[in-house]
mmCIF file with all atom_site columns, C-alpha atoms in Angstrom:
data_model
loop_
_atom_site.group_PDB
_atom_site.id
_atom_site.type_symbol
_atom_site.label_atom_id
_atom_site.label_alt_id
_atom_site.label_comp_id
_atom_site.label_asym_id
_atom_site.label_entity_id
_atom_site.label_seq_id
_atom_site.pdbx_PDB_ins_code
_atom_site.Cartn_x
_atom_site.Cartn_y
_atom_site.Cartn_z
_atom_site.occupancy
_atom_site.B_iso_or_equiv
_atom_site.pdbx_formal_charge
_atom_site.auth_seq_id
_atom_site.auth_comp_id
_atom_site.auth_asym_id
_atom_site.auth_atom_id
_atom_site.pdbx_PDB_model_num
ATOM 1   C CA . MET A 1 1   ? 148.970 101.322 69.659 1.00 94.00 ? 252 MET A CA 1
ATOM 2   C CA . VAL A 1 2   ? 147.675 99.519  66.964 1.00 97.00 ? 253 VAL A CA 1
ATOM 3   C CA . GLY A 1 3   ? 149.391 101.269 64.860 1.00 97.00 ? 254 GLY A CA 1
ATOM 4   C CA . ASN A 1 4   ? 152.377 100.366 66.251 1.00 97.00 ? 255 ASN A CA 1
ATOM 5   C CA . LEU A 1 5   ? 151.186 96.793  65.379 1.00 98.00 ? 256 LEU A CA 1
ATOM 6   C CA . VAL A 1 6   ? 150.676 96.657  62.177 1.00 98.00 ? 257 VAL A CA 1
ATOM 7   C CA . ARG A 1 7   ? 153.408 99.149  61.614 1.00 97.00 ? 258 ARG A CA 1
ATOM 8   C CA . THR A 1 8   ? 155.840 96.352  63.129 1.00 97.00 ? 259 THR A CA 1
ATOM 9   C CA . ILE A 1 9   ? 154.183 93.431  60.945 1.00 97.00 ? 260 ILE A CA 1
ATOM 10  C CA . LEU A 1 10  ? 155.046 95.440  57.423 1.00 97.00 ? 261 LEU A CA 1
ATOM 11  C CA . SER A 1 11  ? 157.516 95.858  58.262 1.00 96.00 ? 262 SER A CA 1
ATOM 12  C CA . GLN A 1 12  ? 159.021 92.150  58.678 1.00 95.00 ? 263 GLN A CA 1
ATOM 13  C CA . ASN A 1 13  ? 161.069 90.845  55.849 1.00 93.00 ? 264 ASN A CA 1
ATOM 14  C CA . THR A 1 14  ? 161.922 94.268  54.064 1.00 93.00 ? 265 THR A CA 1
ATOM 15  C CA . SER A 1 15  ? 163.014 97.155  54.582 1.00 92.00 ? 266 SER A CA 1
ATOM 16  C CA . ASP A 1 16  ? 162.249 100.556 56.340 1.00 92.00 ? 267 ASP A CA 1
ATOM 17  C CA . VAL A 1 17  ? 161.677 102.696 53.032 1.00 96.00 ? 268 VAL A CA 1
ATOM 18  C CA . ASN A 1 18  ? 159.773 99.996  51.634 1.00 97.00 ? 269 ASN A CA 1
ATOM 19  C CA . SER A 1 19  ? 157.444 98.979  55.193 1.00 96.00 ? 270 SER A CA 1
ATOM 20  C CA . ASP A 1 20  ? 157.428 102.781 55.635 1.00 97.00 ? 271 ASP A CA 1
ATOM 21  C CA . ARG A 1 21  ? 155.746 103.674 51.946 1.00 98.00 ? 272 ARG A CA 1
ATOM 22  C CA . ALA A 1 22  ? 153.732 100.474 52.279 1.00 98.00 ? 273 ALA A CA 1
ATOM 23  C CA . TYR A 1 23  ? 152.050 102.287 55.736 1.00 98.00 ? 274 TYR A CA 1
ATOM 24  C CA . ALA A 1 24  ? 151.877 105.271 54.857 1.00 98.00 ? 275 ALA A CA 1
ATOM 25  C CA . SER A 1 25  ? 149.914 103.984 51.665 1.00 98.00 ? 276 SER A CA 1
ATOM 26  C CA . LEU A 1 26  ? 147.417 102.035 54.174 1.00 98.00 ? 277 LEU A CA 1
ATOM 27  C CA . ARG A 1 27  ? 146.917 104.845 56.392 1.00 98.00 ? 278 ARG A CA 1
ATOM 28  C CA . GLU A 1 28  ? 145.721 107.469 52.696 1.00 98.00 ? 279 GLU A CA 1
ATOM 29  C CA . ARG A 1 29  ? 143.897 104.431 51.159 1.00 98.00 ? 280 ARG A CA 1
ATOM 30  C CA . PHE A 1 30  ? 141.930 104.618 54.476 1.00 98.00 ? 281 PHE A CA 1
ATOM 31  C CA . ALA A 1 31  ? 140.184 106.402 57.043 1.00 96.00 ? 282 ALA A CA 1
ATOM 32  C CA . ASP A 1 32  ? 141.017 104.475 60.291 1.00 97.00 ? 283 ASP A CA 1
ATOM 33  C CA . TRP A 1 33  ? 141.347 100.845 61.341 1.00 98.00 ? 284 TRP A CA 1
ATOM 34  C CA . GLY A 1 34  ? 137.965 99.639  60.949 1.00 98.00 ? 285 GLY A CA 1
ATOM 35  C CA . ALA A 1 35  ? 137.377 100.436 57.394 1.00 98.00 ? 286 ALA A CA 1
ATOM 36  C CA . VAL A 1 36  ? 140.663 98.352  56.844 1.00 98.00 ? 287 VAL A CA 1
ATOM 37  C CA . GLU A 1 37  ? 138.643 95.015  58.956 1.00 98.00 ? 288 GLU A CA 1
ATOM 38  C CA . ARG A 1 38  ? 136.427 95.572  56.244 1.00 98.00 ? 289 ARG A CA 1
ATOM 39  C CA . ALA A 1 39  ? 138.067 95.909  53.210 1.00 98.00 ? 290 ALA A CA 1
ATOM 40  C CA . PRO A 1 40  ? 138.515 93.226  50.828 1.00 98.00 ? 291 PRO A CA 1
ATOM 41  C CA . VAL A 1 41  ? 142.132 91.559  51.173 1.00 98.00 ? 292 VAL A CA 1
ATOM 42  C CA . SER A 1 42  ? 142.889 92.823  47.239 1.00 98.00 ? 293 SER A CA 1
ATOM 43  C CA . THR A 1 43  ? 141.908 96.106  48.516 1.00 98.00 ? 294 THR A CA 1
ATOM 44  C CA . ILE A 1 44  ? 144.489 95.775  51.023 1.00 98.00 ? 295 ILE A CA 1
ATOM 45  C CA . GLU A 1 45  ? 147.370 94.704  49.142 1.00 98.00 ? 296 GLU A CA 1
ATOM 46  C CA . SER A 1 46  ? 146.719 96.229  47.029 1.00 98.00 ? 297 SER A CA 1
ATOM 47  C CA . ALA A 1 47  ? 147.458 99.821  49.558 1.00 98.00 ? 298 ALA A CA 1
ATOM 48  C CA . ILE A 1 48  ? 150.982 97.646  50.899 1.00 98.00 ? 299 ILE A CA 1
ATOM 49  C CA . ARG A 1 49  ? 151.385 96.573  47.859 1.00 97.00 ? 300 ARG A CA 1
ATOM 50  C CA . SER A 1 50  ? 155.384 98.576  48.432 1.00 95.00 ? 301 SER A CA 1
ATOM 51  C CA . GLY A 1 51  ? 155.805 95.770  51.481 1.00 95.00 ? 302 GLY A CA 1
ATOM 52  C CA . GLY A 1 52  ? 156.282 93.215  49.580 1.00 95.00 ? 303 GLY A CA 1
ATOM 53  C CA . LEU A 1 53  ? 154.649 89.815  50.913 1.00 96.00 ? 304 LEU A CA 1
ATOM 54  C CA . ALA A 1 54  ? 151.285 91.571  50.223 1.00 97.00 ? 305 ALA A CA 1
ATOM 55  C CA . LYS A 1 55  ? 148.988 88.759  50.253 1.00 97.00 ? 306 LYS A CA 1
ATOM 56  C CA . THR A 1 56  ? 150.643 87.519  52.990 1.00 97.00 ? 307 THR A CA 1
ATOM 57  C CA . LYS A 1 57  ? 150.598 91.037  55.111 1.00 98.00 ? 308 LYS A CA 1
ATOM 58  C CA . ALA A 1 58  ? 147.511 91.646  54.053 1.00 98.00 ? 309 ALA A CA 1
ATOM 59  C CA . ALA A 1 59  ? 145.206 89.071  54.784 1.00 98.00 ? 310 ALA A CA 1
ATOM 60  C CA . ARG A 1 60  ? 146.992 88.857  58.520 1.00 98.00 ? 311 ARG A CA 1
ATOM 61  C CA . ILE A 1 61  ? 146.564 92.647  59.646 1.00 98.00 ? 312 ILE A CA 1
ATOM 62  C CA . ARG A 1 62  ? 142.639 92.123  58.835 1.00 98.00 ? 313 ARG A CA 1
ATOM 63  C CA . ARG A 1 63  ? 142.586 89.207  60.037 1.00 98.00 ? 314 ARG A CA 1
ATOM 64  C CA . ILE A 1 64  ? 144.059 89.999  63.881 1.00 98.00 ? 315 ILE A CA 1
ATOM 65  C CA . LEU A 1 65  ? 142.395 93.919  63.360 1.00 98.00 ? 316 LEU A CA 1
ATOM 66  C CA . ARG A 1 66  ? 139.156 91.656  63.148 1.00 98.00 ? 317 ARG A CA 1
ATOM 67  C CA . SER A 1 67  ? 140.233 89.224  66.289 1.00 97.00 ? 318 SER A CA 1
ATOM 68  C CA . ILE A 1 68  ? 140.829 92.289  68.465 1.00 98.00 ? 319 ILE A CA 1
ATOM 69  C CA . ARG A 1 69  ? 137.316 93.878  67.273 1.00 97.00 ? 320 ARG A CA 1
ATOM 70  C CA . GLU A 1 70  ? 136.209 91.224  68.448 1.00 97.00 ? 321 GLU A CA 1
ATOM 71  C CA . THR A 1 71  ? 137.249 89.999  71.651 1.00 94.00 ? 322 THR A CA 1
ATOM 72  C CA . THR A 1 72  ? 137.969 94.069  72.527 1.00 95.00 ? 323 THR A CA 1
ATOM 73  C CA . GLY A 1 73  ? 134.682 95.106  70.970 1.00 96.00 ? 324 GLY A CA 1
ATOM 74  C CA . SER A 1 74  ? 136.833 97.827  69.472 1.00 97.00 ? 325 SER A CA 1
ATOM 75  C CA . ILE A 1 75  ? 140.141 98.340  67.060 1.00 98.00 ? 326 ILE A CA 1
ATOM 76  C CA . ASP A 1 76  ? 141.756 99.500  70.045 1.00 97.00 ? 327 ASP A CA 1
ATOM 77  C CA . LEU A 1 77  ? 144.958 98.094  72.267 1.00 97.00 ? 328 LEU A CA 1
ATOM 78  C CA . GLY A 1 78  ? 144.568 100.631 74.873 1.00 96.00 ? 329 GLY A CA 1
ATOM 79  C CA . PHE A 1 79  ? 143.966 97.839  76.890 1.00 97.00 ? 330 PHE A CA 1
ATOM 80  C CA . LEU A 1 80  ? 147.443 97.120  76.613 1.00 98.00 ? 331 LEU A CA 1
ATOM 81  C CA . LYS A 1 81  ? 148.723 99.888  79.070 1.00 97.00 ? 332 LYS A CA 1
ATOM 82  C CA . ASP A 1 82  ? 147.018 97.895  82.186 1.00 97.00 ? 333 ASP A CA 1
ATOM 83  C CA . MET A 1 83  ? 148.742 94.856  81.931 1.00 98.00 ? 334 MET A CA 1
ATOM 84  C CA . GLU A 1 84  ? 152.148 93.286  83.008 1.00 98.00 ? 335 GLU A CA 1
ATOM 85  C CA . THR A 1 85  ? 155.194 93.436  80.163 1.00 97.00 ? 336 THR A CA 1
ATOM 86  C CA . PRO A 1 86  ? 154.386 89.622  80.150 1.00 97.00 ? 337 PRO A CA 1
ATOM 87  C CA . GLU A 1 87  ? 151.283 89.760  79.735 1.00 98.00 ? 338 GLU A CA 1
ATOM 88  C CA . VAL A 1 88  ? 151.790 92.040  76.834 1.00 98.00 ? 339 VAL A CA 1
ATOM 89  C CA . LEU A 1 89  ? 153.787 89.809  74.795 1.00 98.00 ? 340 LEU A CA 1
ATOM 90  C CA . GLU A 1 90  ? 152.226 87.005  75.829 1.00 98.00 ? 341 GLU A CA 1
ATOM 91  C CA . TYR A 1 91  ? 148.808 88.375  74.373 1.00 98.00 ? 342 TYR A CA 1
ATOM 92  C CA . LEU A 1 92  ? 150.589 90.274  70.949 1.00 98.00 ? 343 LEU A CA 1
ATOM 93  C CA . GLY A 1 93  ? 152.275 86.531  70.518 1.00 97.00 ? 344 GLY A CA 1
ATOM 94  C CA . SER A 1 94  ? 148.331 85.188  70.146 1.00 97.00 ? 345 SER A CA 1
ATOM 95  C CA . PHE A 1 95  ? 147.823 86.105  66.386 1.00 98.00 ? 346 PHE A CA 1
ATOM 96  C CA . ASP A 1 96  ? 149.410 84.857  63.522 1.00 95.00 ? 347 ASP A CA 1
ATOM 97  C CA . GLY A 1 97  ? 152.167 86.384  62.224 1.00 94.00 ? 348 GLY A CA 1
ATOM 98  C CA . VAL A 1 98  ? 152.840 88.204  65.268 1.00 97.00 ? 349 VAL A CA 1
ATOM 99  C CA . GLY A 1 99  ? 155.788 86.089  67.141 1.00 95.00 ? 350 GLY A CA 1
ATOM 100 C CA . PRO A 1 100 ? 158.300 87.538  69.704 1.00 95.00 ? 351 PRO A CA 1
ATOM 101 C CA . LYS A 1 101 ? 159.921 91.095  67.673 1.00 95.00 ? 352 LYS A CA 1
ATOM 102 C CA . THR A 1 102 ? 157.205 92.039  66.187 1.00 97.00 ? 353 THR A CA 1
ATOM 103 C CA . ALA A 1 103 ? 155.231 91.956  69.967 1.00 98.00 ? 354 ALA A CA 1
ATOM 104 C CA . ALA A 1 104 ? 157.959 92.805  71.588 1.00 97.00 ? 355 ALA A CA 1
ATOM 105 C CA . CYS A 1 105 ? 157.910 95.746  68.748 1.00 97.00 ? 356 CYS A CA 1
ATOM 106 C CA . VAL A 1 106 ? 154.669 96.676  70.274 1.00 98.00 ? 357 VAL A CA 1
ATOM 107 C CA . ALA A 1 107 ? 155.774 97.087  73.713 1.00 98.00 ? 358 ALA A CA 1
ATOM 108 C CA . LEU A 1 108 ? 158.901 98.994  73.382 1.00 97.00 ? 359 LEU A CA 1
ATOM 109 C CA . PHE A 1 109 ? 157.275 101.654 70.985 1.00 96.00 ? 360 PHE A CA 1
ATOM 110 C CA . GLY A 1 110 ? 153.213 101.244 71.481 1.00 96.00 ? 361 GLY A CA 1
ATOM 111 C CA . LEU A 1 111 ? 154.267 101.034 75.408 1.00 97.00 ? 362 LEU A CA 1
ATOM 112 C CA . GLY A 1 112 ? 157.343 102.582 76.033 1.00 96.00 ? 363 GLY A CA 1
ATOM 113 C CA . ARG A 1 113 ? 157.818 99.062  77.823 1.00 97.00 ? 364 ARG A CA 1
ATOM 114 C CA . GLU A 1 114 ? 161.527 98.016  78.627 1.00 96.00 ? 365 GLU A CA 1
ATOM 115 C CA . VAL A 1 115 ? 162.450 95.665  76.230 1.00 97.00 ? 366 VAL A CA 1
ATOM 116 C CA . VAL A 1 116 ? 164.839 94.299  73.655 1.00 97.00 ? 367 VAL A CA 1
ATOM 117 C CA . PRO A 1 117 ? 163.074 93.086  70.794 1.00 97.00 ? 368 PRO A CA 1
ATOM 118 C CA . VAL A 1 118 ? 165.117 91.223  68.728 1.00 96.00 ? 369 VAL A CA 1
ATOM 119 C CA . ASP A 1 119 ? 165.277 91.018  65.440 1.00 94.00 ? 370 ASP A CA 1
ATOM 120 C CA . THR A 1 120 ? 168.410 89.822  62.525 1.00 93.00 ? 371 THR A CA 1
ATOM 121 C CA . HIS A 1 121 ? 171.605 92.309  63.560 1.00 95.00 ? 372 HIS A CA 1
ATOM 122 C CA . VAL A 1 122 ? 170.714 92.462  67.538 1.00 96.00 ? 373 VAL A CA 1
ATOM 123 C CA . HIS A 1 123 ? 170.954 88.756  67.813 1.00 95.00 ? 374 HIS A CA 1
ATOM 124 C CA . ARG A 1 124 ? 174.257 88.728  65.308 1.00 95.00 ? 375 ARG A CA 1
ATOM 125 C CA . VAL A 1 125 ? 176.055 91.591  67.189 1.00 96.00 ? 376 VAL A CA 1
ATOM 126 C CA . VAL A 1 126 ? 174.543 90.096  70.925 1.00 95.00 ? 377 VAL A CA 1
ATOM 127 C CA . GLY A 1 127 ? 175.442 87.360  70.037 1.00 94.00 ? 378 GLY A CA 1
ATOM 128 C CA . ARG A 1 128 ? 179.207 87.708  68.376 1.00 94.00 ? 379 ARG A CA 1
ATOM 129 C CA . THR A 1 129 ? 180.585 89.632  71.217 1.00 94.00 ? 380 THR A CA 1
ATOM 130 C CA . GLY A 1 130 ? 179.286 86.552  73.355 1.00 92.00 ? 381 GLY A CA 1
ATOM 131 C CA . VAL A 1 131 ? 177.664 89.915  76.584 1.00 87.00 ? 382 VAL A CA 1
ATOM 132 C CA . VAL A 1 132 ? 175.176 86.402  77.296 1.00 86.00 ? 383 VAL A CA 1
ATOM 133 C CA . GLY A 1 133 ? 177.082 83.064  75.385 1.00 85.00 ? 384 GLY A CA 1
ATOM 134 C CA . THR A 1 134 ? 176.174 82.223  72.444 1.00 81.00 ? 385 THR A CA 1
ATOM 135 C CA . PRO A 1 135 ? 172.757 82.721  72.074 1.00 78.00 ? 386 PRO A CA 1
ATOM 136 C CA . THR A 1 136 ? 171.314 79.974  68.987 1.00 86.00 ? 387 THR A CA 1
ATOM 137 C CA . SER A 1 137 ? 168.010 81.055  67.783 1.00 91.00 ? 388 SER A CA 1
ATOM 138 C CA . PRO A 1 138 ? 166.406 85.593  68.526 1.00 92.00 ? 389 PRO A CA 1
ATOM 139 C CA . GLU A 1 139 ? 163.987 84.048  70.336 1.00 92.00 ? 390 GLU A CA 1
ATOM 140 C CA . ARG A 1 140 ? 166.741 83.113  73.039 1.00 92.00 ? 391 ARG A CA 1
ATOM 141 C CA . THR A 1 141 ? 168.706 85.965  71.973 1.00 94.00 ? 392 THR A CA 1
ATOM 142 C CA . PHE A 1 142 ? 165.022 87.893  73.873 1.00 94.00 ? 393 PHE A CA 1
ATOM 143 C CA . ASP A 1 143 ? 165.333 85.389  76.515 1.00 92.00 ? 394 ASP A CA 1
ATOM 144 C CA . ALA A 1 144 ? 168.809 86.148  77.667 1.00 92.00 ? 395 ALA A CA 1
ATOM 145 C CA . LEU A 1 145 ? 168.850 89.603  76.858 1.00 92.00 ? 396 LEU A CA 1
ATOM 146 C CA . GLU A 1 146 ? 165.019 90.242  79.704 1.00 91.00 ? 397 GLU A CA 1
ATOM 147 C CA . GLY A 1 147 ? 166.419 93.170  82.613 1.00 89.00 ? 398 GLY A CA 1
ATOM 148 C CA . LEU A 1 148 ? 170.050 93.043  81.350 1.00 90.00 ? 399 LEU A CA 1
ATOM 149 C CA . ALA A 1 149 ? 168.860 96.491  79.902 1.00 91.00 ? 400 ALA A CA 1
ATOM 150 C CA . PRO A 1 150 ? 169.532 99.744  82.477 1.00 92.00 ? 401 PRO A CA 1
ATOM 151 C CA . ASP A 1 151 ? 165.862 101.043 83.533 1.00 93.00 ? 402 ASP A CA 1
ATOM 152 C CA . GLY A 1 152 ? 164.969 103.388 80.323 1.00 95.00 ? 403 GLY A CA 1
ATOM 153 C CA . LYS A 1 153 ? 167.554 101.851 77.874 1.00 96.00 ? 404 LYS A CA 1
ATOM 154 C CA . ALA A 1 154 ? 165.785 99.185  76.309 1.00 96.00 ? 405 ALA A CA 1
ATOM 155 C CA . PHE A 1 155 ? 165.344 101.718 73.487 1.00 97.00 ? 406 PHE A CA 1
ATOM 156 C CA . SER A 1 156 ? 168.600 103.074 72.892 1.00 97.00 ? 407 SER A CA 1
ATOM 157 C CA . LEU A 1 157 ? 169.789 99.824  73.033 1.00 96.00 ? 408 LEU A CA 1
ATOM 158 C CA . HIS A 1 158 ? 167.806 98.657  70.743 1.00 96.00 ? 409 HIS A CA 1
ATOM 159 C CA . VAL A 1 159 ? 168.022 100.735 67.916 1.00 96.00 ? 410 VAL A CA 1
ATOM 160 C CA . ASN A 1 160 ? 172.031 101.367 69.007 1.00 97.00 ? 411 ASN A CA 1
ATOM 161 C CA . LEU A 1 161 ? 172.629 97.517  68.559 1.00 97.00 ? 412 LEU A CA 1
ATOM 162 C CA . ILE A 1 162 ? 170.858 97.883  64.981 1.00 96.00 ? 413 ILE A CA 1
ATOM 163 C CA . ARG A 1 163 ? 172.612 100.449 63.395 1.00 97.00 ? 414 ARG A CA 1
ATOM 164 C CA . LEU A 1 164 ? 176.170 99.162  65.001 1.00 98.00 ? 415 LEU A CA 1
ATOM 165 C CA . GLY A 1 165 ? 174.140 96.142  63.391 1.00 97.00 ? 416 GLY A CA 1
ATOM 166 C CA . ARG A 1 166 ? 173.923 97.488  60.030 1.00 95.00 ? 417 ARG A CA 1
ATOM 167 C CA . ARG A 1 167 ? 176.869 99.680  59.607 1.00 96.00 ? 418 ARG A CA 1
ATOM 168 C CA . VAL A 1 168 ? 179.985 97.687  61.507 1.00 97.00 ? 419 VAL A CA 1
ATOM 169 C CA . CYS A 1 169 ? 179.011 93.665  62.612 1.00 97.00 ? 420 CYS A CA 1
ATOM 170 C CA . ARG A 1 170 ? 177.947 93.058  59.114 1.00 96.00 ? 421 ARG A CA 1
ATOM 171 C CA . PRO A 1 171 ? 176.704 89.825  58.865 1.00 94.00 ? 422 PRO A CA 1
ATOM 172 C CA . ARG A 1 172 ? 179.569 87.783  56.085 1.00 92.00 ? 423 ARG A CA 1
ATOM 173 C CA . VAL A 1 173 ? 182.544 90.923  56.923 1.00 92.00 ? 424 VAL A CA 1
ATOM 174 C CA . PRO A 1 174 ? 182.302 92.759  60.009 1.00 95.00 ? 425 PRO A CA 1
ATOM 175 C CA . ASP A 1 175 ? 184.312 95.782  60.747 1.00 97.00 ? 426 ASP A CA 1
ATOM 176 C CA . CYS A 1 176 ? 185.727 94.376  63.752 1.00 96.00 ? 427 CYS A CA 1
ATOM 177 C CA . GLY A 1 177 ? 188.521 97.080  63.330 1.00 95.00 ? 428 GLY A CA 1
ATOM 178 C CA . GLY A 1 178 ? 186.161 100.060 63.408 1.00 96.00 ? 429 GLY A CA 1
ATOM 179 C CA . CYS A 1 179 ? 183.935 98.376  65.968 1.00 97.00 ? 430 CYS A CA 1
ATOM 180 C CA . PRO A 1 180 ? 183.704 100.516 69.271 1.00 96.00 ? 431 PRO A CA 1
ATOM 181 C CA . ILE A 1 181 ? 183.244 97.704  71.050 1.00 95.00 ? 432 ILE A CA 1
ATOM 182 C CA . ARG A 1 182 ? 185.638 95.440  69.680 1.00 96.00 ? 433 ARG A CA 1
ATOM 183 C CA . SER A 1 183 ? 187.565 95.005  73.645 1.00 94.00 ? 434 SER A CA 1
ATOM 184 C CA . LEU A 1 184 ? 184.296 93.429  75.230 1.00 93.00 ? 435 LEU A CA 1
ATOM 185 C CA . CYS A 1 185 ? 183.753 91.767  71.503 1.00 95.00 ? 436 CYS A CA 1
ATOM 186 C CA . ASP A 1 186 ? 184.775 87.652  71.818 1.00 94.00 ? 437 ASP A CA 1
ATOM 187 C CA . VAL A 1 187 ? 184.921 88.251  68.455 1.00 93.00 ? 438 VAL A CA 1
ATOM 188 C CA . GLY A 1 188 ? 185.978 91.393  67.428 1.00 92.00 ? 439 GLY A CA 1
ATOM 189 C CA . SER A 1 189 ? 188.901 90.710  71.334 1.00 91.00 ? 440 SER A CA 1
ATOM 190 C CA . GLY A 1 190 ? 189.722 87.472  69.142 1.00 91.00 ? 441 GLY A CA 1
ATOM 191 C CA . ARG A 1 191 ? 189.017 85.441  71.455 1.00 89.00 ? 442 ARG A CA 1
ATOM 192 C CA . ARG A 1 192 ? 186.717 83.979  69.097 1.00 87.00 ? 443 ARG A CA 1
ATOM 193 C CA . SER A 1 193 ? 186.748 83.384  65.431 1.00 86.00 ? 444 SER A CA 1
ATOM 194 C CA . LEU A 1 194 ? 184.318 85.014  63.488 1.00 82.00 ? 445 LEU A CA 1
ATOM 195 C CA . SER A 1 195 ? 180.998 81.566  62.864 1.00 64.00 ? 446 SER A CA 1
#
């Protein structure tokens, strides 16, 4: 689960290709998370450079690993399995650089919790559809989506909203004509103009 957290931090503000490359390089360079925590920030930075924002992310990752070890006695997040989802999100969100999206990604992908992380694609699609009104921020979109996914469907909803946002419901020129949910969408059906 520590790997989920680090991988998600590396994915911030970069492409999947670059973050995957940075994560692979980090895992190749260091034997375990303890070795990352003990390493100089510059060495971590060198390992994750391909992911972008390496200086910031290297310091952040080391600081988080150190904090986990200092508060739990080891660099292990297994104890999160015994916590309720709101507690998991609060704990992870207490780390500098871990916002609602990153915490929700760890909860969904690492723990299998029924949360829908909200990135720019999910926020855009949900805002345009009007399913939960017109949320003004990703955080409000996350709050509005809470409990809306049918049991066992949070993962597929998240992945499919991202796919729809990347391929069809693009930021500037959405392909409303090719949208599979056009009739359900405020913008696509013409009930509201694109803003």
